[in-house]
PDB file of C-alpha atoms in Angstrom:
ATOM      1  CA  MET A   1      82.640 101.473 109.276  1.00 94.00           C
ATOM      2  CA  ILE A   2      84.415  99.064 106.591  1.00 96.00           C
ATOM      3  CA  PHE A   3      88.198  98.947 106.618  1.00 96.00           C
ATOM      4  CA  ALA A   4      89.850  98.408 103.377  1.00 96.00           C
ATOM      5  CA  VAL A   5      93.299  97.938 102.557  1.00 96.00           C
ATOM      6  CA  ASP A   6      95.290  97.374  98.942  1.00 96.00           C
ATOM      7  CA  ILE A   7      98.508  95.967  99.428  1.00 95.00           C
ATOM      8  CA  GLY A   8     100.806  96.794  96.252  1.00 93.00           C
ATOM      9  CA  ASN A   9     104.596  96.662  95.487  1.00 91.00           C
ATOM     10  CA  THR A  10     105.326  99.881  96.050  1.00 90.00           C
ATOM     11  CA  ASN A  11     102.447 101.648  98.610  1.00 92.00           C
ATOM     12  CA  ILE A  12      99.742 100.183 101.021  1.00 95.00           C
ATOM     13  CA  LYS A  13      96.273 102.277 100.110  1.00 96.00           C
ATOM     14  CA  ILE A  14      93.938 102.260 102.953  1.00 95.00           C
ATOM     15  CA  GLY A  15      90.601 103.205 102.780  1.00 95.00           C
ATOM     16  CA  VAL A  16      87.894 103.795 105.597  1.00 96.00           C
ATOM     17  CA  PHE A  17      84.329 103.322 104.414  1.00 96.00           C
ATOM     18  CA  SER A  18      81.142 104.620 105.817  1.00 92.00           C
ATOM     19  CA  ASP A  19      78.350 102.069 106.256  1.00 85.00           C
ATOM     20  CA  LYS A  20      76.446 103.734 103.379  1.00 87.00           C
ATOM     21  CA  GLY A  21      79.710 102.838 100.880  1.00 89.00           C
ATOM     22  CA  LYS A  22      81.352 106.458 100.999  1.00 93.00           C
ATOM     23  CA  LEU A  23      84.877 106.567 100.999  1.00 94.00           C
ATOM     24  CA  ALA A  24      85.271 108.782 104.320  1.00 92.00           C
ATOM     25  CA  ASN A  25      89.097 108.507 104.609  1.00 92.00           C
ATOM     26  CA  SER A  26      92.146 107.412 102.576  1.00 93.00           C
ATOM     27  CA  PHE A  27      95.688 107.202 103.335  1.00 91.00           C
ATOM     28  CA  LYS A  28      99.001 105.504 102.144  1.00 92.00           C
ATOM     29  CA  MET A  29     102.098 103.867 103.653  1.00 92.00           C
ATOM     30  CA  SER A  30     105.131 102.224 102.058  1.00 93.00           C
ATOM     31  CA  THR A  31     105.027  98.696 101.323  1.00 93.00           C
ATOM     32  CA  ASP A  32     108.245  97.396 103.301  1.00 93.00           C
ATOM     33  CA  VAL A  33     108.040  93.418 103.820  1.00 92.00           C
ATOM     34  CA  LYS A  34     110.854  94.077 106.879  1.00 92.00           C
ATOM     35  CA  ARG A  35     108.314  95.780 109.168  1.00 92.00           C
ATOM     36  CA  THR A  36     107.086  93.701 111.777  1.00 92.00           C
ATOM     37  CA  SER A  37     103.254  93.422 112.845  1.00 93.00           C
ATOM     38  CA  ASP A  38     104.123  95.726 115.925  1.00 94.00           C
ATOM     39  CA  GLU A  39     105.387  98.564 113.619  1.00 95.00           C
ATOM     40  CA  TYR A  40     102.449  98.204 111.138  1.00 94.00           C
ATOM     41  CA  VAL A  41     100.154  98.833 114.017  1.00 95.00           C
ATOM     42  CA  ALA A  42     101.930 101.717 115.585  1.00 95.00           C
ATOM     43  CA  LEU A  43     101.888 103.603 112.027  1.00 94.00           C
ATOM     44  CA  LEU A  44      98.053 102.543 111.769  1.00 94.00           C
ATOM     45  CA  LEU A  45      97.266 103.982 114.866  1.00 94.00           C
ATOM     46  CA  GLN A  46      98.884 106.964 114.059  1.00 94.00           C
ATOM     47  CA  LEU A  47      97.060 107.439 110.763  1.00 92.00           C
ATOM     48  CA  LEU A  48      93.595 106.647 112.511  1.00 93.00           C
ATOM     49  CA  THR A  49      94.267 108.955 115.308  1.00 92.00           C
ATOM     50  CA  HIS A  50      95.239 111.760 112.783  1.00 91.00           C
ATOM     51  CA  ALA A  51      91.794 111.003 110.992  1.00 90.00           C
ATOM     52  CA  LYS A  52      90.044 111.017 114.029  1.00 92.00           C
ATOM     53  CA  ILE A  53      88.729 107.561 113.698  1.00 91.00           C
ATOM     54  CA  ASP A  54      87.614 105.498 116.437  1.00 92.00           C
ATOM     55  CA  VAL A  55      88.660 101.783 115.875  1.00 91.00           C
ATOM     56  CA  LYS A  56      85.501 100.716 117.718  1.00 93.00           C
ATOM     57  CA  ASP A  57      83.426 102.071 114.892  1.00 94.00           C
ATOM     58  CA  VAL A  58      85.166  99.531 112.299  1.00 94.00           C
ATOM     59  CA  ARG A  59      82.818  96.194 112.003  1.00 95.00           C
ATOM     60  CA  GLY A  60      84.608  94.852 108.984  1.00 96.00           C
ATOM     61  CA  ALA A  61      87.759  94.674 106.731  1.00 97.00           C
ATOM     62  CA  ILE A  62      88.991  93.154 103.511  1.00 97.00           C
ATOM     63  CA  VAL A  63      92.422  92.812 102.063  1.00 96.00           C
ATOM     64  CA  SER A  64      94.049  92.707  98.821  1.00 96.00           C
ATOM     65  CA  SER A  65      97.344  91.711  98.293  1.00 95.00           C
ATOM     66  CA  VAL A  66     100.268  91.216  96.052  1.00 93.00           C
ATOM     67  CA  ILE A  67     102.954  90.370  98.335  1.00 93.00           C
ATOM     68  CA  PRO A  68     102.143  87.063 100.056  1.00 91.00           C
ATOM     69  CA  GLN A  69     104.498  88.010 102.767  1.00 91.00           C
ATOM     70  CA  LEU A  70     102.266  90.492 104.222  1.00 94.00           C
ATOM     71  CA  ASP A  71      99.150  88.524 103.908  1.00 92.00           C
ATOM     72  CA  TYR A  72      99.303  87.093 107.435  1.00 92.00           C
ATOM     73  CA  THR A  73     101.139  90.152 109.155  1.00 93.00           C
ATOM     74  CA  PHE A  74      98.062  92.571 108.127  1.00 94.00           C
ATOM     75  CA  THR A  75      95.430  89.862 109.301  1.00 95.00           C
ATOM     76  CA  ASN A  76      97.065  90.036 112.500  1.00 94.00           C
ATOM     77  CA  VAL A  77      97.271  93.605 112.358  1.00 95.00           C
ATOM     78  CA  ILE A  78      93.685  94.340 111.686  1.00 96.00           C
ATOM     79  CA  GLN A  79      92.431  91.867 114.153  1.00 96.00           C
ATOM     80  CA  TYR A  80      94.560  93.230 116.699  1.00 95.00           C
ATOM     81  CA  VAL A  81      93.502  97.248 115.950  1.00 95.00           C
ATOM     82  CA  PHE A  82      89.780  96.001 115.323  1.00 95.00           C
ATOM     83  CA  GLY A  83      89.238  92.681 116.723  1.00 94.00           C
ATOM     84  CA  VAL A  84      87.711  91.586 113.385  1.00 95.00           C
ATOM     85  CA  LYS A  85      88.890  89.154 111.026  1.00 95.00           C
ATOM     86  CA  PRO A  86      89.318  90.560 107.357  1.00 96.00           C
ATOM     87  CA  LEU A  87      88.307  88.888 104.223  1.00 95.00           C
ATOM     88  CA  VAL A  88      91.332  88.235 102.089  1.00 95.00           C
ATOM     89  CA  VAL A  89      90.488  88.469  98.223  1.00 95.00           C
ATOM     90  CA  GLY A  90      91.481  85.309  96.619  1.00 89.00           C
ATOM     91  CA  VAL A  91      90.440  82.270  94.952  1.00 84.00           C
ATOM     92  CA  GLY A  92      86.657  81.603  95.886  1.00 85.00           C
ATOM     93  CA  THR A  93      85.816  85.120  96.745  1.00 93.00           C
ATOM     94  CA  LYS A  94      82.742  86.207  94.813  1.00 95.00           C
ATOM     95  CA  THR A  95      83.597  89.670  92.734  1.00 95.00           C
ATOM     96  CA  GLY A  96      80.768  89.797  90.182  1.00 94.00           C
ATOM     97  CA  ILE A  97      83.247  89.371  87.400  1.00 95.00           C
ATOM     98  CA  ALA A  98      83.495  86.012  85.743  1.00 95.00           C
ATOM     99  CA  ILE A  99      87.460  85.459  85.144  1.00 94.00           C
ATOM    100  CA  ARG A 100      88.229  83.931  81.441  1.00 94.00           C
ATOM    101  CA  TYR A 101      91.828  83.453  82.307  1.00 92.00           C
ATOM    102  CA  GLU A 102      94.049  80.686  81.073  1.00 92.00           C
ATOM    103  CA  PHE A 103      95.557  80.246  84.693  1.00 90.00           C
ATOM    104  CA  PRO A 104      93.137  82.243  87.031  1.00 89.00           C
ATOM    105  CA  ARG A 105      95.172  81.699  90.106  1.00 89.00           C
ATOM    106  CA  GLU A 106      98.056  83.910  88.505  1.00 90.00           C
ATOM    107  CA  LEU A 107      95.752  86.825  88.250  1.00 92.00           C
ATOM    108  CA  GLY A 108      96.418  89.235  90.730  1.00 91.00           C
ATOM    109  CA  SER A 109      93.731  90.334  92.895  1.00 93.00           C
ATOM    110  CA  ASP A 110      95.119  94.360  92.297  1.00 94.00           C
ATOM    111  CA  ARG A 111      93.701  93.864  88.459  1.00 95.00           C
ATOM    112  CA  ILE A 112      90.207  92.051  89.631  1.00 96.00           C
ATOM    113  CA  ILE A 113      89.264  94.915  92.481  1.00 96.00           C
ATOM    114  CA  THR A 114      90.000  97.852  90.108  1.00 97.00           C
ATOM    115  CA  CYS A 115      87.685  95.757  87.573  1.00 97.00           C
ATOM    116  CA  VAL A 116      85.025  95.415  89.866  1.00 97.00           C
ATOM    117  CA  ALA A 117      84.713  99.281  90.875  1.00 97.00           C
ATOM    118  CA  ALA A 118      85.093 100.228  87.185  1.00 97.00           C
ATOM    119  CA  GLU A 119      82.338  98.124  86.051  1.00 97.00           C
ATOM    120  CA  LYS A 120      80.050  99.186  89.030  1.00 96.00           C
ATOM    121  CA  GLN A 121      80.768 102.558  88.457  1.00 95.00           C
ATOM    122  CA  TYR A 122      80.902 102.977  84.637  1.00 96.00           C
ATOM    123  CA  GLY A 123      79.438  99.958  83.231  1.00 96.00           C
ATOM    124  CA  ALA A 124      80.631  97.356  80.877  1.00 96.00           C
ATOM    125  CA  PRO A 125      82.830  96.822  78.484  1.00 98.00           C
ATOM    126  CA  PHE A 126      85.613  98.570  79.324  1.00 98.00           C
ATOM    127  CA  ILE A 127      89.556  98.646  79.007  1.00 98.00           C
ATOM    128  CA  LEU A 128      91.179  99.421  82.370  1.00 98.00           C
ATOM    129  CA  VAL A 129      94.764 100.577  82.172  1.00 98.00           C
ATOM    130  CA  ASP A 130      96.263 100.902  85.726  1.00 97.00           C
ATOM    131  CA  PHE A 131      99.395 103.212  86.297  1.00 95.00           C
ATOM    132  CA  GLY A 132     101.358 101.249  89.163  1.00 91.00           C
ATOM    133  CA  THR A 133     104.545  99.718  89.499  1.00 89.00           C
ATOM    134  CA  ALA A 134     103.525  97.870  86.733  1.00 93.00           C
ATOM    135  CA  THR A 135     101.252  99.141  84.182  1.00 96.00           C
ATOM    136  CA  THR A 136      98.391  96.771  83.472  1.00 96.00           C
ATOM    137  CA  PHE A 137      95.554  96.801  80.839  1.00 98.00           C
ATOM    138  CA  ASN A 138      92.535  94.917  81.849  1.00 98.00           C
ATOM    139  CA  VAL A 139      89.523  94.026  79.479  1.00 98.00           C
ATOM    140  CA  VAL A 140      86.286  93.280  80.722  1.00 98.00           C
ATOM    141  CA  ASN A 141      83.179  92.701  78.092  1.00 97.00           C
ATOM    142  CA  GLU A 142      79.702  93.429  77.920  1.00 97.00           C
ATOM    143  CA  ARG A 143      78.910  90.082  79.696  1.00 96.00           C
ATOM    144  CA  LYS A 144      81.091  91.306  82.849  1.00 96.00           C
ATOM    145  CA  GLU A 145      83.750  88.768  81.712  1.00 97.00           C
ATOM    146  CA  PHE A 146      87.396  89.435  82.487  1.00 97.00           C
ATOM    147  CA  ILE A 147      88.747  88.227  79.190  1.00 97.00           C
ATOM    148  CA  GLY A 148      92.579  89.460  79.387  1.00 96.00           C
ATOM    149  CA  GLY A 149      94.838  92.420  79.123  1.00 96.00           C
ATOM    150  CA  ALA A 150      98.671  93.322  79.161  1.00 97.00           C
ATOM    151  CA  ILE A 151     101.394  93.839  81.573  1.00 97.00           C
ATOM    152  CA  THR A 152     104.481  96.150  81.137  1.00 95.00           C
ATOM    153  CA  LEU A 153     106.861  98.470  83.242  1.00 93.00           C
ATOM    154  CA  GLY A 154     105.403 101.191  85.042  1.00 92.00           C
ATOM    155  CA  LEU A 155     106.786 105.058  84.346  1.00 91.00           C
ATOM    156  CA  LYS A 156     108.686 104.971  87.696  1.00 89.00           C
ATOM    157  CA  SER A 157     110.341 101.351  87.320  1.00 91.00           C
ATOM    158  CA  THR A 158     111.445 102.553  83.619  1.00 91.00           C
ATOM    159  CA  MET A 159     113.110 105.236  85.261  1.00 89.00           C
ATOM    160  CA  GLU A 160     114.625 103.366  87.680  1.00 89.00           C
ATOM    161  CA  SER A 161     115.672 100.355  85.239  1.00 91.00           C
ATOM    162  CA  LEU A 162     117.611 103.034  82.828  1.00 90.00           C
ATOM    163  CA  ALA A 163     119.324 104.276  86.039  1.00 89.00           C
ATOM    164  CA  ARG A 164     120.185 101.143  87.424  1.00 91.00           C
ATOM    165  CA  CYS A 165     121.307  99.163  84.136  1.00 91.00           C
ATOM    166  CA  THR A 166     123.238 101.944  82.251  1.00 91.00           C
ATOM    167  CA  ALA A 167     126.409 103.294  83.729  1.00 88.00           C
ATOM    168  CA  LYS A 168     126.001 107.435  83.069  1.00 88.00           C
ATOM    169  CA  LEU A 169     122.201 107.819  83.030  1.00 87.00           C
ATOM    170  CA  PRO A 170     121.109 109.245  85.747  1.00 88.00           C
ATOM    171  CA  ASN A 171     117.523 108.924  87.690  1.00 89.00           C
ATOM    172  CA  VAL A 172     115.740 111.639  87.062  1.00 89.00           C
ATOM    173  CA  GLU A 173     112.174 113.026  88.250  1.00 89.00           C
ATOM    174  CA  LEU A 174     108.948 112.525  86.108  1.00 88.00           C
ATOM    175  CA  GLU A 175     108.326 115.675  84.244  1.00 90.00           C
ATOM    176  CA  THR A 176     106.978 116.404  80.848  1.00 92.00           C
ATOM    177  CA  PRO A 177     109.466 117.986  78.630  1.00 91.00           C
ATOM    178  CA  SER A 178     108.464 120.732  75.996  1.00 92.00           C
ATOM    179  CA  LYS A 179     109.393 118.509  73.238  1.00 93.00           C
ATOM    180  CA  VAL A 180     110.122 115.071  72.161  1.00 95.00           C
ATOM    181  CA  ALA A 181     113.539 115.917  70.530  1.00 95.00           C
ATOM    182  CA  ALA A 182     115.147 116.920  73.733  1.00 91.00           C
ATOM    183  CA  GLN A 183     118.422 118.663  74.178  1.00 91.00           C
ATOM    184  CA  SER A 184     120.045 117.322  77.266  1.00 93.00           C
ATOM    185  CA  THR A 185     120.140 113.680  78.772  1.00 92.00           C
ATOM    186  CA  ARG A 186     117.991 114.493  81.838  1.00 92.00           C
ATOM    187  CA  LYS A 187     115.032 115.890  79.131  1.00 94.00           C
ATOM    188  CA  ALA A 188     115.621 112.901  76.693  1.00 94.00           C
ATOM    189  CA  ILE A 189     115.093 110.683  79.326  1.00 93.00           C
ATOM    190  CA  GLN A 190     111.962 112.193  80.636  1.00 92.00           C
ATOM    191  CA  SER A 191     111.037 112.256  76.677  1.00 94.00           C
ATOM    192  CA  GLY A 192     111.797 108.838  75.925  1.00 94.00           C
ATOM    193  CA  VAL A 193     109.699 107.307  78.920  1.00 93.00           C
ATOM    194  CA  ILE A 194     107.084 109.661  79.009  1.00 94.00           C
ATOM    195  CA  PHE A 195     106.339 110.270  75.527  1.00 95.00           C
ATOM    196  CA  GLY A 196     107.147 106.557  74.780  1.00 95.00           C
ATOM    197  CA  THR A 197     104.398 105.476  77.286  1.00 95.00           C
ATOM    198  CA  VAL A 198     101.816 107.614  75.765  1.00 96.00           C
ATOM    199  CA  GLY A 199     102.510 105.902  72.187  1.00 96.00           C
ATOM    200  CA  GLU A 200     102.394 102.301  74.069  1.00 96.00           C
ATOM    201  CA  VAL A 201      99.194 102.849  75.641  1.00 97.00           C
ATOM    202  CA  LYS A 202      97.477 104.174  72.571  1.00 97.00           C
ATOM    203  CA  TYR A 203      98.801 101.375  70.817  1.00 97.00           C
ATOM    204  CA  ILE A 204      97.551  98.555  73.286  1.00 98.00           C
ATOM    205  CA  ILE A 205      94.208 100.064  73.458  1.00 97.00           C
ATOM    206  CA  GLU A 206      93.672 100.120  69.977  1.00 97.00           C
ATOM    207  CA  ARG A 207      95.124  96.643  69.468  1.00 97.00           C
ATOM    208  CA  ILE A 208      92.812  95.384  72.162  1.00 98.00           C
ATOM    209  CA  LYS A 209      89.891  96.997  70.471  1.00 97.00           C
ATOM    210  CA  LYS A 210      90.764  95.519  67.234  1.00 97.00           C
ATOM    211  CA  GLU A 211      91.081  92.044  68.421  1.00 96.00           C
ATOM    212  CA  THR A 212      88.231  91.838  71.061  1.00 96.00           C
ATOM    213  CA  GLY A 213      85.766  93.865  68.708  1.00 96.00           C
ATOM    214  CA  LEU A 214      85.052  96.141  71.841  1.00 97.00           C
ATOM    215  CA  THR A 215      85.162  99.145  69.430  1.00 95.00           C
ATOM    216  CA  ASN A 216      82.996 100.969  71.721  1.00 94.00           C
ATOM    217  CA  ALA A 217      84.449  99.980  75.174  1.00 97.00           C
ATOM    218  CA  LYS A 218      85.217 102.612  77.587  1.00 97.00           C
ATOM    219  CA  VAL A 219      88.891 103.524  78.502  1.00 98.00           C
ATOM    220  CA  ILE A 220      89.350 104.107  81.731  1.00 98.00           C
ATOM    221  CA  ALA A 221      92.727 105.069  83.820  1.00 97.00           C
ATOM    222  CA  THR A 222      93.725 104.603  87.395  1.00 96.00           C
ATOM    223  CA  GLY A 223      96.705 104.907  89.343  1.00 90.00           C
ATOM    224  CA  GLY A 224      98.881 107.760  90.890  1.00 84.00           C
ATOM    225  CA  LEU A 225     100.323 108.797  87.033  1.00 90.00           C
ATOM    226  CA  SER A 226      97.500 108.378  84.913  1.00 93.00           C
ATOM    227  CA  GLU A 227      97.055 112.311  85.072  1.00 93.00           C
ATOM    228  CA  LEU A 228     100.655 112.587  83.712  1.00 93.00           C
ATOM    229  CA  ILE A 229      99.531 110.630  80.667  1.00 94.00           C
ATOM    230  CA  TYR A 230      96.379 112.306  80.180  1.00 95.00           C
ATOM    231  CA  ASP A 231      98.082 115.810  80.480  1.00 94.00           C
ATOM    232  CA  VAL A 232     100.194 114.678  77.059  1.00 94.00           C
ATOM    233  CA  GLU A 233      97.264 113.464  75.261  1.00 94.00           C
ATOM    234  CA  PRO A 234      93.559 112.737  76.287  1.00 94.00           C
ATOM    235  CA  ILE A 235      93.201 109.212  75.765  1.00 95.00           C
ATOM    236  CA  PHE A 236      90.922 107.906  78.505  1.00 97.00           C
ATOM    237  CA  ASP A 237      87.310 108.654  78.873  1.00 97.00           C
ATOM    238  CA  CYS A 238      87.582 109.000  82.623  1.00 96.00           C
ATOM    239  CA  ILE A 239      90.120 108.861  85.443  1.00 96.00           C
ATOM    240  CA  ASP A 240      89.492 107.308  88.853  1.00 95.00           C
ATOM    241  CA  ARG A 241      92.283 107.265  91.297  1.00 92.00           C
ATOM    242  CA  GLU A 242      90.419 105.373  93.895  1.00 93.00           C
ATOM    243  CA  LEU A 243      89.078 102.203  92.235  1.00 96.00           C
ATOM    244  CA  SER A 244      90.922  99.816  94.040  1.00 95.00           C
ATOM    245  CA  LEU A 245      89.671 100.858  97.210  1.00 96.00           C
ATOM    246  CA  LYS A 246      86.110 101.306  95.616  1.00 96.00           C
ATOM    247  CA  GLY A 247      86.467  97.541  94.415  1.00 97.00           C
ATOM    248  CA  LEU A 248      87.269  96.042  97.755  1.00 97.00           C
ATOM    249  CA  TYR A 249      84.340  97.578  99.292  1.00 97.00           C
ATOM    250  CA  GLU A 250      82.057  96.279  96.685  1.00 96.00           C
ATOM    251  CA  ILE A 251      83.568  92.942  96.878  1.00 97.00           C
ATOM    252  CA  TYR A 252      83.187  92.977 100.557  1.00 96.00           C
ATOM    253  CA  ALA A 253      79.522  94.054 100.330  1.00 95.00           C
ATOM    254  CA  LEU A 254      78.962  91.213  98.068  1.00 95.00           C
ATOM    255  CA  ASN A 255      80.385  88.870 100.331  1.00 95.00           C
ATOM    256  CA  GLN A 256      78.253  89.392 103.293  1.00 89.00           C
TER     257      GLN A 256
END
């Protein structure tokens, strides 16, 4: 089995793959830089026990992280639990995607791993929209080159920013109201954030296609809130919430 960890700003996604590359189990834990290695070990062992996974069956591991403080922590956790040294995705790691970016070291590994899986599963060219703590747009051309993208606030981040930066606006749940012209403050926030995001995503996709000439590029979505946008308007060709873990497995296999 191969153990894959995607450390994000809000959640840590964990996947366990069979030797044939099938995602056998996946689970999440909240990201917390204040947790010690021992605490993460305890949480991980609980999750593995619940999933009936024997640590002796894990022969390799890979980590992608956007939280530098947790790189060392999870390297130690994985070595302690499984007795293997994980591959940490970074500069020099083979991905199969050529990076055409002004400052390649600035490019988050989370954006690359999802593109690797999208190319493997759906083919290039494509525009990949990832709905996480931030919403990212990632463009890969027909030559399997990452040629850029865009970054904006995520849905939950927008909601939280409105509540934090204003005196009277509440922090509301992410639900789609029945109409744009809402008649309560709660529904007005939901309308502005959700319908506004749909318009933003549509415009950026159209602008990317026009600028790059990739008019026939597939539009792929990932991230936990991708279905919320799709339910308002079906602007994606496909949705795959497990791209980050699948990408990690592909990169692990490529680097062996």
